[in-house]
Amino acid sequence: MKKNVEIVWNENGWTIIQDADAEKHIVEVSCFAEGGNVTEIRKRHNDGEEEKLKKAIDANHTLPMSIEDFKKALNNNEFNW
């Protein structure tokens, strides 16, 4: 995962988690939080394709999820972007 150098976590609004890199086939990943809970994830490809995740990130992680739980899972590389 190519994380931003420093992630500024927003309690409300969008946070960019990972910058895109077309040469390495890495997608941009951002999350939306409301009241301290991640409620939506968006993955964007450079070609304009976008995937919106509002109910679950994968089989093990459902939304909404607290920002703290999201950070722990992210730091433990539990997400396969």
PDB file of N, CA and C in Angstrom:
ATOM      1  N   MET A   1       0.834  -1.180   0.000  1.00  0.00           N
ATOM      2  CA  MET A   1       0.000   0.000   0.000  1.00  0.00           C
ATOM      3  C   MET A   1       0.876   1.239   0.000  1.00  0.00           C
ATOM      4  N   LYS A   2       0.552   2.169  -0.823  1.00  0.00           N
ATOM      5  CA  LYS A   2       1.275   3.437  -0.902  1.00  0.00           C
ATOM      6  C   LYS A   2       0.505   4.492  -0.132  1.00  0.00           C
ATOM      7  N   LYS A   3       0.774   4.604   1.150  1.00  0.00           N
ATOM      8  CA  LYS A   3       0.080   5.583   1.985  1.00  0.00           C
ATOM      9  C   LYS A   3       0.634   6.985   1.740  1.00  0.00           C
ATOM     10  N   ASN A   4      -0.191   7.960   2.021  1.00  0.00           N
ATOM     11  CA  ASN A   4       0.294   9.336   2.012  1.00  0.00           C
ATOM     12  C   ASN A   4       1.392   9.454   3.060  1.00  0.00           C
ATOM     13  N   VAL A   5       2.302  10.410   2.862  1.00  0.00           N
ATOM     14  CA  VAL A   5       3.369  10.615   3.834  1.00  0.00           C
ATOM     15  C   VAL A   5       2.764  10.916   5.195  1.00  0.00           C
ATOM     16  N   GLU A   6       1.788  11.795   5.214  1.00  0.00           N
ATOM     17  CA  GLU A   6       1.100  12.130   6.461  1.00  0.00           C
ATOM     18  C   GLU A   6      -0.389  12.211   6.173  1.00  0.00           C
ATOM     19  N   ILE A   7      -1.152  11.383   6.827  1.00  0.00           N
ATOM     20  CA  ILE A   7      -2.599  11.383   6.632  1.00  0.00           C
ATOM     21  C   ILE A   7      -3.223  12.312   7.667  1.00  0.00           C
ATOM     22  N   VAL A   8      -4.002  13.264   7.192  1.00  0.00           N
ATOM     23  CA  VAL A   8      -4.740  14.164   8.079  1.00  0.00           C
ATOM     24  C   VAL A   8      -6.152  13.601   8.167  1.00  0.00           C
ATOM     25  N   TRP A   9      -6.483  13.017   9.310  1.00  0.00           N
ATOM     26  CA  TRP A   9      -7.770  12.353   9.500  1.00  0.00           C
ATOM     27  C   TRP A   9      -8.847  13.371   9.819  1.00  0.00           C
ATOM     28  N   ASN A  10      -9.896  13.380   9.031  1.00  0.00           N
ATOM     29  CA  ASN A  10     -11.015  14.286   9.236  1.00  0.00           C
ATOM     30  C   ASN A  10     -12.149  13.562   9.951  1.00  0.00           C
ATOM     31  N   GLU A  11     -12.620  14.122  11.038  1.00  0.00           N
ATOM     32  CA  GLU A  11     -13.757  13.544  11.760  1.00  0.00           C
ATOM     33  C   GLU A  11     -15.022  13.601  10.915  1.00  0.00           C
ATOM     34  N   ASN A  12     -15.109  14.615  10.073  1.00  0.00           N
ATOM     35  CA  ASN A  12     -16.223  14.795   9.146  1.00  0.00           C
ATOM     36  C   ASN A  12     -15.633  15.243   7.812  1.00  0.00           C
ATOM     37  N   GLY A  13     -15.943  14.508   6.769  1.00  0.00           N
ATOM     38  CA  GLY A  13     -15.436  14.853   5.453  1.00  0.00           C
ATOM     39  C   GLY A  13     -14.498  13.798   4.896  1.00  0.00           C
ATOM     40  N   TRP A  14     -13.849  14.148   3.782  1.00  0.00           N
ATOM     41  CA  TRP A  14     -12.998  13.210   3.048  1.00  0.00           C
ATOM     42  C   TRP A  14     -11.554  13.248   3.512  1.00  0.00           C
ATOM     43  N   THR A  15     -10.930  12.075   3.550  1.00  0.00           N
ATOM     44  CA  THR A  15      -9.515  11.914   3.843  1.00  0.00           C
ATOM     45  C   THR A  15      -8.915  11.042   2.758  1.00  0.00           C
ATOM     46  N   ILE A  16      -7.817  11.487   2.151  1.00  0.00           N
ATOM     47  CA  ILE A  16      -7.122  10.647   1.167  1.00  0.00           C
ATOM     48  C   ILE A  16      -6.183   9.713   1.923  1.00  0.00           C
ATOM     49  N   ILE A  17      -6.350   8.423   1.682  1.00  0.00           N
ATOM     50  CA  ILE A  17      -5.566   7.405   2.368  1.00  0.00           C
ATOM     51  C   ILE A  17      -4.346   7.019   1.544  1.00  0.00           C
ATOM     52  N   GLN A  18      -4.542   6.927   0.237  1.00  0.00           N
ATOM     53  CA  GLN A  18      -3.494   6.428  -0.649  1.00  0.00           C
ATOM     54  C   GLN A  18      -3.553   7.196  -1.966  1.00  0.00           C
ATOM     55  N   ASP A  19      -2.416   7.683  -2.409  1.00  0.00           N
ATOM     56  CA  ASP A  19      -2.333   8.371  -3.693  1.00  0.00           C
ATOM     57  C   ASP A  19      -2.230   7.359  -4.824  1.00  0.00           C
ATOM     58  N   ALA A  20      -2.732   7.722  -5.982  1.00  0.00           N
ATOM     59  CA  ALA A  20      -2.673   6.854  -7.149  1.00  0.00           C
ATOM     60  C   ALA A  20      -1.289   6.895  -7.783  1.00  0.00           C
ATOM     61  N   ASP A  21      -0.922   5.773  -8.401  1.00  0.00           N
ATOM     62  CA  ASP A  21       0.309   5.683  -9.180  1.00  0.00           C
ATOM     63  C   ASP A  21       0.013   4.775 -10.363  1.00  0.00           C
ATOM     64  N   ALA A  22      -0.241   5.375 -11.529  1.00  0.00           N
ATOM     65  CA  ALA A  22      -0.661   4.614 -12.710  1.00  0.00           C
ATOM     66  C   ALA A  22       0.404   3.610 -13.152  1.00  0.00           C
ATOM     67  N   GLU A  23       1.677   3.995 -13.092  1.00  0.00           N
ATOM     68  CA  GLU A  23       2.746   3.105 -13.526  1.00  0.00           C
ATOM     69  C   GLU A  23       2.824   1.835 -12.690  1.00  0.00           C
ATOM     70  N   LYS A  24       2.497   1.940 -11.411  1.00  0.00           N
ATOM     71  CA  LYS A  24       2.554   0.777 -10.513  1.00  0.00           C
ATOM     72  C   LYS A  24       1.184   0.137 -10.312  1.00  0.00           C
ATOM     73  N   HIS A  25       0.180   0.629 -11.030  1.00  0.00           N
ATOM     74  CA  HIS A  25      -1.195   0.131 -10.930  1.00  0.00           C
ATOM     75  C   HIS A  25      -1.743   0.245  -9.505  1.00  0.00           C
ATOM     76  N   ILE A  26      -1.454   1.370  -8.865  1.00  0.00           N
ATOM     77  CA  ILE A  26      -1.949   1.647  -7.517  1.00  0.00           C
ATOM     78  C   ILE A  26      -3.103   2.633  -7.643  1.00  0.00           C
ATOM     79  N   VAL A  27      -4.230   2.311  -7.023  1.00  0.00           N
ATOM     80  CA  VAL A  27      -5.406   3.171  -7.097  1.00  0.00           C
ATOM     81  C   VAL A  27      -5.395   4.186  -5.951  1.00  0.00           C
ATOM     82  N   GLU A  28      -6.125   5.299  -6.147  1.00  0.00           N
ATOM     83  CA  GLU A  28      -6.330   6.266  -5.070  1.00  0.00           C
ATOM     84  C   GLU A  28      -7.410   5.706  -4.161  1.00  0.00           C
ATOM     85  N   VAL A  29      -7.217   5.833  -2.860  1.00  0.00           N
ATOM     86  CA  VAL A  29      -8.215   5.397  -1.892  1.00  0.00           C
ATOM     87  C   VAL A  29      -8.510   6.565  -0.965  1.00  0.00           C
ATOM     88  N   SER A  30      -9.797   6.873  -0.791  1.00  0.00           N
ATOM     89  CA  SER A  30     -10.198   7.915   0.148  1.00  0.00           C
ATOM     90  C   SER A  30     -11.371   7.407   0.968  1.00  0.00           C
ATOM     91  N   CYS A  31     -11.530   7.981   2.145  1.00  0.00           N
ATOM     92  CA  CYS A  31     -12.649   7.584   3.009  1.00  0.00           C
ATOM     93  C   CYS A  31     -13.411   8.828   3.428  1.00  0.00           C
ATOM     94  N   PHE A  32     -14.689   8.639   3.684  1.00  0.00           N
ATOM     95  CA  PHE A  32     -15.544   9.717   4.162  1.00  0.00           C
ATOM     96  C   PHE A  32     -15.980   9.377   5.581  1.00  0.00           C
ATOM     97  N   ALA A  33     -15.865  10.351   6.466  1.00  0.00           N
ATOM     98  CA  ALA A  33     -16.258  10.151   7.863  1.00  0.00           C
ATOM     99  C   ALA A  33     -17.358  11.119   8.246  1.00  0.00           C
ATOM    100  N   GLU A  34     -18.253  10.627   9.086  1.00  0.00           N
ATOM    101  CA  GLU A  34     -19.312  11.444   9.691  1.00  0.00           C
ATOM    102  C   GLU A  34     -19.317  11.142  11.175  1.00  0.00           C
ATOM    103  N   GLY A  35     -19.120  12.167  11.982  1.00  0.00           N
ATOM    104  CA  GLY A  35     -19.152  11.987  13.432  1.00  0.00           C
ATOM    105  C   GLY A  35     -18.129  11.003  13.957  1.00  0.00           C
ATOM    106  N   GLY A  36     -16.962  10.925  13.300  1.00  0.00           N
ATOM    107  CA  GLY A  36     -15.903  10.039  13.774  1.00  0.00           C
ATOM    108  C   GLY A  36     -16.005   8.615  13.278  1.00  0.00           C
ATOM    109  N   ASN A  37     -16.947   8.340  12.374  1.00  0.00           N
ATOM    110  CA  ASN A  37     -17.097   6.994  11.816  1.00  0.00           C
ATOM    111  C   ASN A  37     -16.904   7.025  10.307  1.00  0.00           C
ATOM    112  N   VAL A  38     -16.101   6.103   9.793  1.00  0.00           N
ATOM    113  CA  VAL A  38     -15.920   5.969   8.351  1.00  0.00           C
ATOM    114  C   VAL A  38     -17.208   5.357   7.794  1.00  0.00           C
ATOM    115  N   THR A  39     -17.840   6.074   6.866  1.00  0.00           N
ATOM    116  CA  THR A  39     -19.118   5.622   6.320  1.00  0.00           C
ATOM    117  C   THR A  39     -19.054   5.266   4.839  1.00  0.00           C
ATOM    118  N   GLU A  40     -17.963   5.665   4.167  1.00  0.00           N
ATOM    119  CA  GLU A  40     -17.829   5.362   2.743  1.00  0.00           C
ATOM    120  C   GLU A  40     -16.358   5.349   2.359  1.00  0.00           C
ATOM    121  N   ILE A  41     -16.013   4.430   1.468  1.00  0.00           N
ATOM    122  CA  ILE A  41     -14.669   4.341   0.906  1.00  0.00           C
ATOM    123  C   ILE A  41     -14.810   4.477  -0.602  1.00  0.00           C
ATOM    124  N   ARG A  42     -13.895   5.197  -1.224  1.00  0.00           N
ATOM    125  CA  ARG A  42     -13.877   5.288  -2.693  1.00  0.00           C
ATOM    126  C   ARG A  42     -12.488   4.920  -3.191  1.00  0.00           C
ATOM    127  N   LYS A  43     -12.480   4.047  -4.199  1.00  0.00           N
ATOM    128  CA  LYS A  43     -11.233   3.673  -4.871  1.00  0.00           C
ATOM    129  C   LYS A  43     -11.330   4.190  -6.297  1.00  0.00           C
ATOM    130  N   ARG A  44     -10.316   4.943  -6.725  1.00  0.00           N
ATOM    131  CA  ARG A  44     -10.338   5.560  -8.057  1.00  0.00           C
ATOM    132  C   ARG A  44      -9.124   5.124  -8.866  1.00  0.00           C
ATOM    133  N   HIS A  45      -9.385   4.759 -10.117  1.00  0.00           N
ATOM    134  CA  HIS A  45      -8.323   4.447 -11.056  1.00  0.00           C
ATOM    135  C   HIS A  45      -8.026   5.693 -11.875  1.00  0.00           C
ATOM    136  N   ASN A  46      -6.853   5.766 -12.461  1.00  0.00           N
ATOM    137  CA  ASN A  46      -6.484   6.929 -13.278  1.00  0.00           C
ATOM    138  C   ASN A  46      -7.353   7.067 -14.505  1.00  0.00           C
ATOM    139  N   ASP A  47      -7.971   5.972 -14.970  1.00  0.00           N
ATOM    140  CA  ASP A  47      -8.802   6.032 -16.174  1.00  0.00           C
ATOM    141  C   ASP A  47     -10.207   6.546 -15.876  1.00  0.00           C
ATOM    142  N   GLY A  48     -10.455   6.969 -14.634  1.00  0.00           N
ATOM    143  CA  GLY A  48     -11.754   7.522 -14.270  1.00  0.00           C
ATOM    144  C   GLY A  48     -12.697   6.524 -13.608  1.00  0.00           C
ATOM    145  N   GLU A  49     -12.351   5.248 -13.644  1.00  0.00           N
ATOM    146  CA  GLU A  49     -13.196   4.244 -12.998  1.00  0.00           C
ATOM    147  C   GLU A  49     -13.154   4.448 -11.490  1.00  0.00           C
ATOM    148  N   GLU A  50     -14.333   4.357 -10.862  1.00  0.00           N
ATOM    149  CA  GLU A  50     -14.434   4.579  -9.423  1.00  0.00           C
ATOM    150  C   GLU A  50     -15.320   3.509  -8.802  1.00  0.00           C
ATOM    151  N   GLU A  51     -14.891   3.007  -7.657  1.00  0.00           N
ATOM    152  CA  GLU A  51     -15.683   2.034  -6.905  1.00  0.00           C
ATOM    153  C   GLU A  51     -16.057   2.672  -5.577  1.00  0.00           C
ATOM    154  N   LYS A  52     -17.363   2.660  -5.268  1.00  0.00           N
ATOM    155  CA  LYS A  52     -17.856   3.231  -4.018  1.00  0.00           C
ATOM    156  C   LYS A  52     -18.262   2.100  -3.086  1.00  0.00           C
ATOM    157  N   LEU A  53     -17.710   2.097  -1.882  1.00  0.00           N
ATOM    158  CA  LEU A  53     -18.016   1.089  -0.874  1.00  0.00           C
ATOM    159  C   LEU A  53     -18.740   1.776   0.273  1.00  0.00           C
ATOM    160  N   LYS A  54     -20.024   1.445   0.471  1.00  0.00           N
ATOM    161  CA  LYS A  54     -20.811   2.089   1.523  1.00  0.00           C
ATOM    162  C   LYS A  54     -21.257   1.123   2.620  1.00  0.00           C
ATOM    163  N   LYS A  55     -21.223  -0.174   2.333  1.00  0.00           N
ATOM    164  CA  LYS A  55     -21.695  -1.144   3.322  1.00  0.00           C
ATOM    165  C   LYS A  55     -20.565  -1.983   3.907  1.00  0.00           C
ATOM    166  N   ALA A  56     -19.559  -2.267   3.093  1.00  0.00           N
ATOM    167  CA  ALA A  56     -18.451  -3.085   3.562  1.00  0.00           C
ATOM    168  C   ALA A  56     -17.209  -2.790   2.744  1.00  0.00           C
ATOM    169  N   ILE A  57     -16.061  -2.961   3.379  1.00  0.00           N
ATOM    170  CA  ILE A  57     -14.793  -2.836   2.681  1.00  0.00           C
ATOM    171  C   ILE A  57     -14.440  -4.184   2.073  1.00  0.00           C
ATOM    172  N   ASP A  58     -14.645  -5.229   2.859  1.00  0.00           N
ATOM    173  CA  ASP A  58     -14.457  -6.603   2.404  1.00  0.00           C
ATOM    174  C   ASP A  58     -15.261  -7.495   3.344  1.00  0.00           C
ATOM    175  N   ALA A  59     -15.072  -8.797   3.261  1.00  0.00           N
ATOM    176  CA  ALA A  59     -15.861  -9.731   4.071  1.00  0.00           C
ATOM    177  C   ALA A  59     -15.626  -9.571   5.573  1.00  0.00           C
ATOM    178  N   ASN A  60     -14.505  -8.986   5.952  1.00  0.00           N
ATOM    179  CA  ASN A  60     -14.160  -8.867   7.374  1.00  0.00           C
ATOM    180  C   ASN A  60     -14.388  -7.482   7.969  1.00  0.00           C
ATOM    181  N   HIS A  61     -14.706  -6.502   7.140  1.00  0.00           N
ATOM    182  CA  HIS A  61     -14.803  -5.118   7.613  1.00  0.00           C
ATOM    183  C   HIS A  61     -16.055  -4.452   7.062  1.00  0.00           C
ATOM    184  N   THR A  62     -17.015  -4.198   7.944  1.00  0.00           N
ATOM    185  CA  THR A  62     -18.259  -3.546   7.537  1.00  0.00           C
ATOM    186  C   THR A  62     -18.231  -2.066   7.898  1.00  0.00           C
ATOM    187  N   LEU A  63     -19.028  -1.314   7.198  1.00  0.00           N
ATOM    188  CA  LEU A  63     -19.177   0.124   7.451  1.00  0.00           C
ATOM    189  C   LEU A  63     -20.556   0.383   8.022  1.00  0.00           C
ATOM    190  N   PRO A  64     -20.745   1.347   8.897  1.00  0.00           N
ATOM    191  CA  PRO A  64     -19.734   2.277   9.382  1.00  0.00           C
ATOM    192  C   PRO A  64     -18.760   1.618  10.351  1.00  0.00           C
ATOM    193  N   MET A  65     -17.575   2.209  10.432  1.00  0.00           N
ATOM    194  CA  MET A  65     -16.498   1.732  11.301  1.00  0.00           C
ATOM    195  C   MET A  65     -15.865   2.960  11.934  1.00  0.00           C
ATOM    196  N   SER A  66     -15.549   2.895  13.205  1.00  0.00           N
ATOM    197  CA  SER A  66     -14.930   4.059  13.852  1.00  0.00           C
ATOM    198  C   SER A  66     -13.595   4.368  13.182  1.00  0.00           C
ATOM    199  N   ILE A  67     -13.217   5.626  13.182  1.00  0.00           N
ATOM    200  CA  ILE A  67     -11.942   6.011  12.577  1.00  0.00           C
ATOM    201  C   ILE A  67     -10.803   5.281  13.266  1.00  0.00           C
ATOM    202  N   GLU A  68     -10.869   5.128  14.575  1.00  0.00           N
ATOM    203  CA  GLU A  68      -9.798   4.442  15.307  1.00  0.00           C
ATOM    204  C   GLU A  68      -9.666   2.982  14.865  1.00  0.00           C
ATOM    205  N   ASP A  69     -10.802   2.272  14.719  1.00  0.00           N
ATOM    206  CA  ASP A  69     -10.755   0.885  14.236  1.00  0.00           C
ATOM    207  C   ASP A  69     -10.252   0.826  12.798  1.00  0.00           C
ATOM    208  N   PHE A  70     -10.661   1.806  11.990  1.00  0.00           N
ATOM    209  CA  PHE A  70     -10.213   1.863  10.608  1.00  0.00           C
ATOM    210  C   PHE A  70      -8.692   2.056  10.558  1.00  0.00           C
ATOM    211  N   LYS A  71      -8.173   2.979  11.375  1.00  0.00           N
ATOM    212  CA  LYS A  71      -6.728   3.233  11.415  1.00  0.00           C
ATOM    213  C   LYS A  71      -5.963   1.976  11.826  1.00  0.00           C
ATOM    214  N   LYS A  72      -6.462   1.271  12.841  1.00  0.00           N
ATOM    215  CA  LYS A  72      -5.797   0.043  13.298  1.00  0.00           C
ATOM    216  C   LYS A  72      -5.735  -0.982  12.178  1.00  0.00           C
ATOM    217  N   ALA A  73      -6.858  -1.199  11.509  1.00  0.00           N
ATOM    218  CA  ALA A  73      -6.903  -2.175  10.419  1.00  0.00           C
ATOM    219  C   ALA A  73      -5.985  -1.738   9.274  1.00  0.00           C
ATOM    220  N   LEU A  74      -5.971  -0.444   8.973  1.00  0.00           N
ATOM    221  CA  LEU A  74      -5.121   0.083   7.913  1.00  0.00           C
ATOM    222  C   LEU A  74      -3.649  -0.124   8.257  1.00  0.00           C
ATOM    223  N   ASN A  75      -3.263   0.204   9.481  1.00  0.00           N
ATOM    224  CA  ASN A  75      -1.867   0.056   9.905  1.00  0.00           C
ATOM    225  C   ASN A  75      -1.432  -1.402   9.986  1.00  0.00           C
ATOM    226  N   ASN A  76      -2.391  -2.313  10.159  1.00  0.00           N
ATOM    227  CA  ASN A  76      -2.097  -3.750  10.187  1.00  0.00           C
ATOM    228  C   ASN A  76      -2.189  -4.378   8.798  1.00  0.00           C
ATOM    229  N   ASN A  77      -2.339  -3.525   7.754  1.00  0.00           N
ATOM    230  CA  ASN A  77      -2.448  -3.993   6.355  1.00  0.00           C
ATOM    231  C   ASN A  77      -3.553  -5.018   6.159  1.00  0.00           C
ATOM    232  N   GLU A  78      -4.692  -4.791   6.805  1.00  0.00           N
ATOM    233  CA  GLU A  78      -5.817  -5.715   6.684  1.00  0.00           C
ATOM    234  C   GLU A  78      -6.644  -5.497   5.414  1.00  0.00           C
ATOM    235  N   PHE A  79      -6.440  -4.361   4.749  1.00  0.00           N
ATOM    236  CA  PHE A  79      -7.203  -4.068   3.535  1.00  0.00           C
ATOM    237  C   PHE A  79      -6.383  -4.399   2.304  1.00  0.00           C
ATOM    238  N   ASN A  80      -7.021  -4.985   1.322  1.00  0.00           N
ATOM    239  CA  ASN A  80      -6.349  -5.331   0.077  1.00  0.00           C
ATOM    240  C   ASN A  80      -6.843  -4.395  -1.010  1.00  0.00           C
ATOM    241  N   TRP A  81      -6.236  -3.222  -1.122  1.00  0.00           N
ATOM    242  CA  TRP A  81      -6.663  -2.264  -2.119  1.00  0.00           C
ATOM    243  C   TRP A  81      -6.146  -2.711  -3.452  1.00  0.00           C
TER     244      TRP A  81
END
